[in-house]
Amino acid sequence: MNRDTAGFLALAALWGTAFVATKAALADFPPVLLAALRFDVAAAVLVVVAVAGGRRLRPTGWGDITPILTGGAFSIGLHHALLFTGQQYVTSAVAATLLGLIPVLTPMATRALRSDERLDAVGTVGVLVGFGGLVLIADPDLGTLAGNLGALFVFGSAVAWVAGAVTTREDDATLGPLALQAWMALVGAGLLHVAAVALGQPIGGLDPTQAGVAWLLYLAVVPGAGGFLLYFRLLDRLGPIRTGLLEYAIPPFAALFGFLVLEETLAGNTVAGFACILVAFLLVQRGPIRAALRRQFD
């Protein structure tokens, strides 16, 4: 196994544990406040790493400020508020699988915002297959309203991430990815704290157990700050398409750790939904995937 493959699997495993850590921490923390506290710690770690590495942290203009604000608001703030709220009602595997819609929805949103690009027939079929996967996982049933609601919250978090991805343009940024991510985490944490207070989740009412605090710290430091650092390295070495396959390597790890740690079971409709979402990704992204494979083997 080469270094890139090992790094890819390690990151998939780390981010798979994030869903389990979130689910476990939700026993002691309300969801939006949990997200805020996670990014308080993660931002602090990222800032320390950036300073220790001699990276510049001071934004110099709107080329830096715009992606910091949009990424902090959508990819950190809204995304995690909805994701953690949804995880109260669904298993780790379901949450991880539904986020596999992100690489399907992103090119769809990008093309919708650019009049010179259109989704072709095969890509349209891919999007429909992806939404079929969502329906399979949500398993609409009035008798399981909480589960349906949880799936919709997680789907909403995927949409929020895509909104951040298509509006966070880093072309004119002068800061490096690590510094930008640290600032996004700070902005997102601040917005999450405001939202937590507005939703009646004040930090003053907390009385967490030692296990809850340990899960929070693990979530923030290991798959949070540590995961992002490894992700940037992989993105540089593998490129965005191959790194994007992480979304489909994470759910099996989330399911495994969910079973081992929380005794969660894997429903058949989740497996079927995962297959649909993976097929959707291959159909929507078939052009970039072919190009990446040609570069790999030429």
PDB file of C-alpha atoms in Angstrom, residues 95-267:
ATOM      1  CA  ALA A  95     -25.707  10.682   7.998  1.00  0.00           C
ATOM      2  CA  ALA A  96     -22.419   9.766   6.296  1.00  0.00           C
ATOM      3  CA  THR A  97     -24.206   8.245   3.303  1.00  0.00           C
ATOM      4  CA  LEU A  98     -26.469  11.258   2.729  1.00  0.00           C
ATOM      5  CA  LEU A  99     -23.447  13.554   2.622  1.00  0.00           C
ATOM      6  CA  GLY A 100     -22.355  11.529  -0.405  1.00  0.00           C
ATOM      7  CA  LEU A 101     -24.848  13.704  -2.286  1.00  0.00           C
ATOM      8  CA  ILE A 102     -22.444  16.647  -2.009  1.00  0.00           C
ATOM      9  CA  PRO A 103     -20.301  15.704  -5.070  1.00  0.00           C
ATOM     10  CA  VAL A 104     -23.555  15.094  -6.990  1.00  0.00           C
ATOM     11  CA  LEU A 105     -25.194  18.391  -6.055  1.00  0.00           C
ATOM     12  CA  THR A 106     -22.094  20.594  -6.413  1.00  0.00           C
ATOM     13  CA  PRO A 107     -21.713  20.414 -10.230  1.00  0.00           C
ATOM     14  CA  MET A 108     -25.495  20.703 -10.522  1.00  0.00           C
ATOM     15  CA  ALA A 109     -25.453  23.953  -8.507  1.00  0.00           C
ATOM     16  CA  THR A 110     -22.395  25.240 -10.351  1.00  0.00           C
ATOM     17  CA  ARG A 111     -24.036  24.690 -13.729  1.00  0.00           C
ATOM     18  CA  ALA A 112     -27.249  26.334 -12.525  1.00  0.00           C
ATOM     19  CA  LEU A 113     -25.285  29.487 -11.686  1.00  0.00           C
ATOM     20  CA  ARG A 114     -23.422  29.545 -14.997  1.00  0.00           C
ATOM     21  CA  SER A 115     -25.497  30.109 -18.084  1.00  0.00           C
ATOM     22  CA  ASP A 116     -22.790  28.682 -20.346  1.00  0.00           C
ATOM     23  CA  GLU A 117     -22.945  25.227 -18.715  1.00  0.00           C
ATOM     24  CA  ARG A 118     -25.792  22.733 -18.758  1.00  0.00           C
ATOM     25  CA  LEU A 119     -26.312  19.333 -17.187  1.00  0.00           C
ATOM     26  CA  ASP A 120     -26.579  16.773 -19.996  1.00  0.00           C
ATOM     27  CA  ALA A 121     -29.051  13.864 -20.152  1.00  0.00           C
ATOM     28  CA  VAL A 122     -26.741  11.361 -18.425  1.00  0.00           C
ATOM     29  CA  GLY A 123     -25.939  13.863 -15.686  1.00  0.00           C
ATOM     30  CA  THR A 124     -29.661  14.533 -15.199  1.00  0.00           C
ATOM     31  CA  VAL A 125     -30.251  10.799 -14.793  1.00  0.00           C
ATOM     32  CA  GLY A 126     -27.449  10.748 -12.245  1.00  0.00           C
ATOM     33  CA  VAL A 127     -29.084  13.506 -10.195  1.00  0.00           C
ATOM     34  CA  LEU A 128     -32.414  11.643 -10.274  1.00  0.00           C
ATOM     35  CA  VAL A 129     -30.706   8.428  -9.156  1.00  0.00           C
ATOM     36  CA  GLY A 130     -29.084  10.360  -6.314  1.00  0.00           C
ATOM     37  CA  PHE A 131     -32.417  11.686  -5.138  1.00  0.00           C
ATOM     38  CA  GLY A 132     -33.764   8.143  -5.407  1.00  0.00           C
ATOM     39  CA  GLY A 133     -31.060   7.185  -2.923  1.00  0.00           C
ATOM     40  CA  LEU A 134     -32.238   9.968  -0.619  1.00  0.00           C
ATOM     41  CA  VAL A 135     -35.810   8.659  -0.762  1.00  0.00           C
ATOM     42  CA  LEU A 136     -34.650   5.109  -0.044  1.00  0.00           C
ATOM     43  CA  ILE A 137     -32.687   6.229   3.000  1.00  0.00           C
ATOM     44  CA  ALA A 138     -35.407   8.539   4.333  1.00  0.00           C
ATOM     45  CA  ASP A 139     -37.922   5.685   3.858  1.00  0.00           C
ATOM     46  CA  PRO A 140     -40.960   8.006   3.986  1.00  0.00           C
ATOM     47  CA  ASP A 141     -43.408   6.690   6.547  1.00  0.00           C
ATOM     48  CA  LEU A 142     -45.704   8.689   8.811  1.00  0.00           C
ATOM     49  CA  GLY A 143     -44.928   6.192  11.552  1.00  0.00           C
ATOM     50  CA  THR A 144     -41.230   7.139  11.534  1.00  0.00           C
ATOM     51  CA  LEU A 145     -41.548  10.912  11.311  1.00  0.00           C
ATOM     52  CA  ALA A 146     -38.448  11.560  13.444  1.00  0.00           C
ATOM     53  CA  GLY A 147     -36.237   9.466  11.160  1.00  0.00           C
ATOM     54  CA  ASN A 148     -37.624  11.207   8.082  1.00  0.00           C
ATOM     55  CA  LEU A 149     -37.037  14.592   9.692  1.00  0.00           C
ATOM     56  CA  GLY A 150     -33.473  13.611  10.586  1.00  0.00           C
ATOM     57  CA  ALA A 151     -32.726  12.569   7.013  1.00  0.00           C
ATOM     58  CA  LEU A 152     -34.132  15.866   5.728  1.00  0.00           C
ATOM     59  CA  PHE A 153     -31.971  17.846   8.159  1.00  0.00           C
ATOM     60  CA  VAL A 154     -28.869  15.965   6.990  1.00  0.00           C
ATOM     61  CA  PHE A 155     -29.849  16.511   3.352  1.00  0.00           C
ATOM     62  CA  GLY A 156     -30.265  20.206   4.157  1.00  0.00           C
ATOM     63  CA  SER A 157     -26.739  20.188   5.593  1.00  0.00           C
ATOM     64  CA  ALA A 158     -25.451  18.787   2.280  1.00  0.00           C
ATOM     65  CA  VAL A 159     -27.237  21.606   0.437  1.00  0.00           C
ATOM     66  CA  ALA A 160     -25.675  24.141   2.829  1.00  0.00           C
ATOM     67  CA  TRP A 161     -22.207  22.699   2.159  1.00  0.00           C
ATOM     68  CA  VAL A 162     -22.803  22.955  -1.592  1.00  0.00           C
ATOM     69  CA  ALA A 163     -23.950  26.571  -1.192  1.00  0.00           C
ATOM     70  CA  GLY A 164     -20.671  27.270   0.566  1.00  0.00           C
ATOM     71  CA  ALA A 165     -18.666  25.450  -2.089  1.00  0.00           C
ATOM     72  CA  VAL A 166     -20.169  27.344  -5.031  1.00  0.00           C
ATOM     73  CA  THR A 167     -20.042  30.777  -3.347  1.00  0.00           C
ATOM     74  CA  THR A 168     -16.637  30.422  -1.668  1.00  0.00           C
ATOM     75  CA  ARG A 169     -14.290  31.471  -4.447  1.00  0.00           C
ATOM     76  CA  GLU A 170     -10.636  31.344  -3.385  1.00  0.00           C
ATOM     77  CA  ASP A 171      -9.172  32.425  -6.750  1.00  0.00           C
ATOM     78  CA  ASP A 172      -8.276  35.886  -5.438  1.00  0.00           C
ATOM     79  CA  ALA A 173      -7.270  34.790  -1.928  1.00  0.00           C
ATOM     80  CA  THR A 174      -3.761  35.573  -0.732  1.00  0.00           C
ATOM     81  CA  LEU A 175      -3.976  33.357   2.368  1.00  0.00           C
ATOM     82  CA  GLY A 176      -3.181  29.653   2.161  1.00  0.00           C
ATOM     83  CA  PRO A 177      -5.823  26.925   2.643  1.00  0.00           C
ATOM     84  CA  LEU A 178      -4.875  26.318   6.281  1.00  0.00           C
ATOM     85  CA  ALA A 179      -5.202  29.991   7.241  1.00  0.00           C
ATOM     86  CA  LEU A 180      -8.494  30.295   5.354  1.00  0.00           C
ATOM     87  CA  GLN A 181      -9.851  27.189   7.090  1.00  0.00           C
ATOM     88  CA  ALA A 182      -8.829  28.538  10.502  1.00  0.00           C
ATOM     89  CA  TRP A 183     -10.671  31.804   9.824  1.00  0.00           C
ATOM     90  CA  MET A 184     -13.736  29.951   8.477  1.00  0.00           C
ATOM     91  CA  ALA A 185     -13.819  27.856  11.653  1.00  0.00           C
ATOM     92  CA  LEU A 186     -13.666  31.021  13.788  1.00  0.00           C
ATOM     93  CA  VAL A 187     -16.462  32.720  11.832  1.00  0.00           C
ATOM     94  CA  GLY A 188     -18.565  29.551  11.807  1.00  0.00           C
ATOM     95  CA  ALA A 189     -18.100  29.032  15.557  1.00  0.00           C
ATOM     96  CA  GLY A 190     -19.205  32.593  16.272  1.00  0.00           C
ATOM     97  CA  LEU A 191     -22.335  32.254  14.135  1.00  0.00           C
ATOM     98  CA  LEU A 192     -23.134  28.881  15.709  1.00  0.00           C
ATOM     99  CA  HIS A 193     -22.912  30.388  19.199  1.00  0.00           C
ATOM    100  CA  VAL A 194     -25.368  33.126  18.173  1.00  0.00           C
ATOM    101  CA  ALA A 195     -27.712  30.505  16.701  1.00  0.00           C
ATOM    102  CA  ALA A 196     -27.403  28.326  19.823  1.00  0.00           C
ATOM    103  CA  VAL A 197     -28.490  31.196  22.065  1.00  0.00           C
ATOM    104  CA  ALA A 198     -31.362  32.068  19.709  1.00  0.00           C
ATOM    105  CA  LEU A 199     -32.526  28.431  19.794  1.00  0.00           C
ATOM    106  CA  GLY A 200     -32.427  28.212  23.578  1.00  0.00           C
ATOM    107  CA  GLN A 201     -29.179  26.230  23.805  1.00  0.00           C
ATOM    108  CA  PRO A 202     -27.096  28.441  26.155  1.00  0.00           C
ATOM    109  CA  ILE A 203     -23.698  27.286  27.299  1.00  0.00           C
ATOM    110  CA  GLY A 204     -24.591  28.186  30.888  1.00  0.00           C
ATOM    111  CA  GLY A 205     -27.059  25.323  31.138  1.00  0.00           C
ATOM    112  CA  LEU A 206     -24.512  22.610  30.374  1.00  0.00           C
ATOM    113  CA  ASP A 207     -23.642  19.805  32.787  1.00  0.00           C
ATOM    114  CA  PRO A 208     -21.765  17.327  30.574  1.00  0.00           C
ATOM    115  CA  THR A 209     -20.257  14.061  31.721  1.00  0.00           C
ATOM    116  CA  GLN A 210     -16.538  13.364  31.385  1.00  0.00           C
ATOM    117  CA  ALA A 211     -17.347  11.023  28.505  1.00  0.00           C
ATOM    118  CA  GLY A 212     -19.278  13.797  26.729  1.00  0.00           C
ATOM    119  CA  VAL A 213     -16.374  16.236  27.073  1.00  0.00           C
ATOM    120  CA  ALA A 214     -13.951  13.574  25.843  1.00  0.00           C
ATOM    121  CA  TRP A 215     -16.103  12.949  22.752  1.00  0.00           C
ATOM    122  CA  LEU A 216     -16.272  16.706  22.083  1.00  0.00           C
ATOM    123  CA  LEU A 217     -12.491  17.111  22.316  1.00  0.00           C
ATOM    124  CA  TYR A 218     -11.912  14.056  20.119  1.00  0.00           C
ATOM    125  CA  LEU A 219     -14.383  15.384  17.541  1.00  0.00           C
ATOM    126  CA  ALA A 220     -12.723  18.792  17.444  1.00  0.00           C
ATOM    127  CA  VAL A 221      -9.067  17.760  17.472  1.00  0.00           C
ATOM    128  CA  VAL A 222      -8.756  14.390  15.701  1.00  0.00           C
ATOM    129  CA  PRO A 223     -11.262  14.242  12.789  1.00  0.00           C
ATOM    130  CA  GLY A 224     -11.697  18.032  12.992  1.00  0.00           C
ATOM    131  CA  ALA A 225      -8.373  19.860  12.950  1.00  0.00           C
ATOM    132  CA  GLY A 226      -6.293  16.733  12.239  1.00  0.00           C
ATOM    133  CA  GLY A 227      -8.623  15.601   9.468  1.00  0.00           C
ATOM    134  CA  PHE A 228      -8.463  18.966   7.709  1.00  0.00           C
ATOM    135  CA  LEU A 229      -4.664  19.000   7.826  1.00  0.00           C
ATOM    136  CA  LEU A 230      -4.524  15.537   6.238  1.00  0.00           C
ATOM    137  CA  TYR A 231      -7.205  16.522   3.712  1.00  0.00           C
ATOM    138  CA  PHE A 232      -5.188  19.494   2.427  1.00  0.00           C
ATOM    139  CA  ARG A 233      -2.173  17.246   1.922  1.00  0.00           C
ATOM    140  CA  LEU A 234      -4.220  14.651   0.016  1.00  0.00           C
ATOM    141  CA  LEU A 235      -5.946  17.324  -2.062  1.00  0.00           C
ATOM    142  CA  ASP A 236      -2.546  18.608  -3.172  1.00  0.00           C
ATOM    143  CA  ARG A 237      -1.269  15.116  -4.032  1.00  0.00           C
ATOM    144  CA  LEU A 238      -4.393  13.453  -5.479  1.00  0.00           C
ATOM    145  CA  GLY A 239      -6.417  16.335  -6.908  1.00  0.00           C
ATOM    146  CA  PRO A 240     -10.090  17.166  -6.257  1.00  0.00           C
ATOM    147  CA  ILE A 241     -11.729  14.280  -8.173  1.00  0.00           C
ATOM    148  CA  ARG A 242      -9.829  11.434  -6.530  1.00  0.00           C
ATOM    149  CA  THR A 243     -10.029  13.138  -3.139  1.00  0.00           C
ATOM    150  CA  GLY A 244     -13.783  13.573  -3.703  1.00  0.00           C
ATOM    151  CA  LEU A 245     -14.123   9.791  -3.585  1.00  0.00           C
ATOM    152  CA  LEU A 246     -13.670  10.145   0.172  1.00  0.00           C
ATOM    153  CA  GLU A 247     -17.410  10.749   0.443  1.00  0.00           C
ATOM    154  CA  TYR A 248     -17.919   7.104  -0.584  1.00  0.00           C
ATOM    155  CA  ALA A 249     -15.175   5.624   1.578  1.00  0.00           C
ATOM    156  CA  ILE A 250     -16.466   7.299   4.757  1.00  0.00           C
ATOM    157  CA  PRO A 251     -19.901   5.581   5.141  1.00  0.00           C
ATOM    158  CA  PRO A 252     -18.510   2.032   5.572  1.00  0.00           C
ATOM    159  CA  PHE A 253     -16.220   3.284   8.342  1.00  0.00           C
ATOM    160  CA  ALA A 254     -19.089   5.235   9.928  1.00  0.00           C
ATOM    161  CA  ALA A 255     -21.240   2.101   9.839  1.00  0.00           C
ATOM    162  CA  LEU A 256     -18.456  -0.050  11.316  1.00  0.00           C
ATOM    163  CA  PHE A 257     -17.618   2.351  14.143  1.00  0.00           C
ATOM    164  CA  GLY A 258     -21.307   3.002  14.777  1.00  0.00           C
ATOM    165  CA  PHE A 259     -21.825  -0.733  15.250  1.00  0.00           C
ATOM    166  CA  LEU A 260     -18.736  -1.213  17.438  1.00  0.00           C
ATOM    167  CA  VAL A 261     -19.148   1.876  19.631  1.00  0.00           C
ATOM    168  CA  LEU A 262     -22.882   2.626  19.674  1.00  0.00           C
ATOM    169  CA  GLU A 263     -24.308  -0.787  18.637  1.00  0.00           C
ATOM    170  CA  GLU A 264     -26.063   0.831  15.663  1.00  0.00           C
ATOM    171  CA  THR A 265     -27.440  -1.518  13.029  1.00  0.00           C
ATOM    172  CA  LEU A 266     -27.246  -1.044   9.258  1.00  0.00           C
ATOM    173  CA  ALA A 267     -30.609  -1.047   7.520  1.00  0.00           C
TER     174      ALA A 267
END
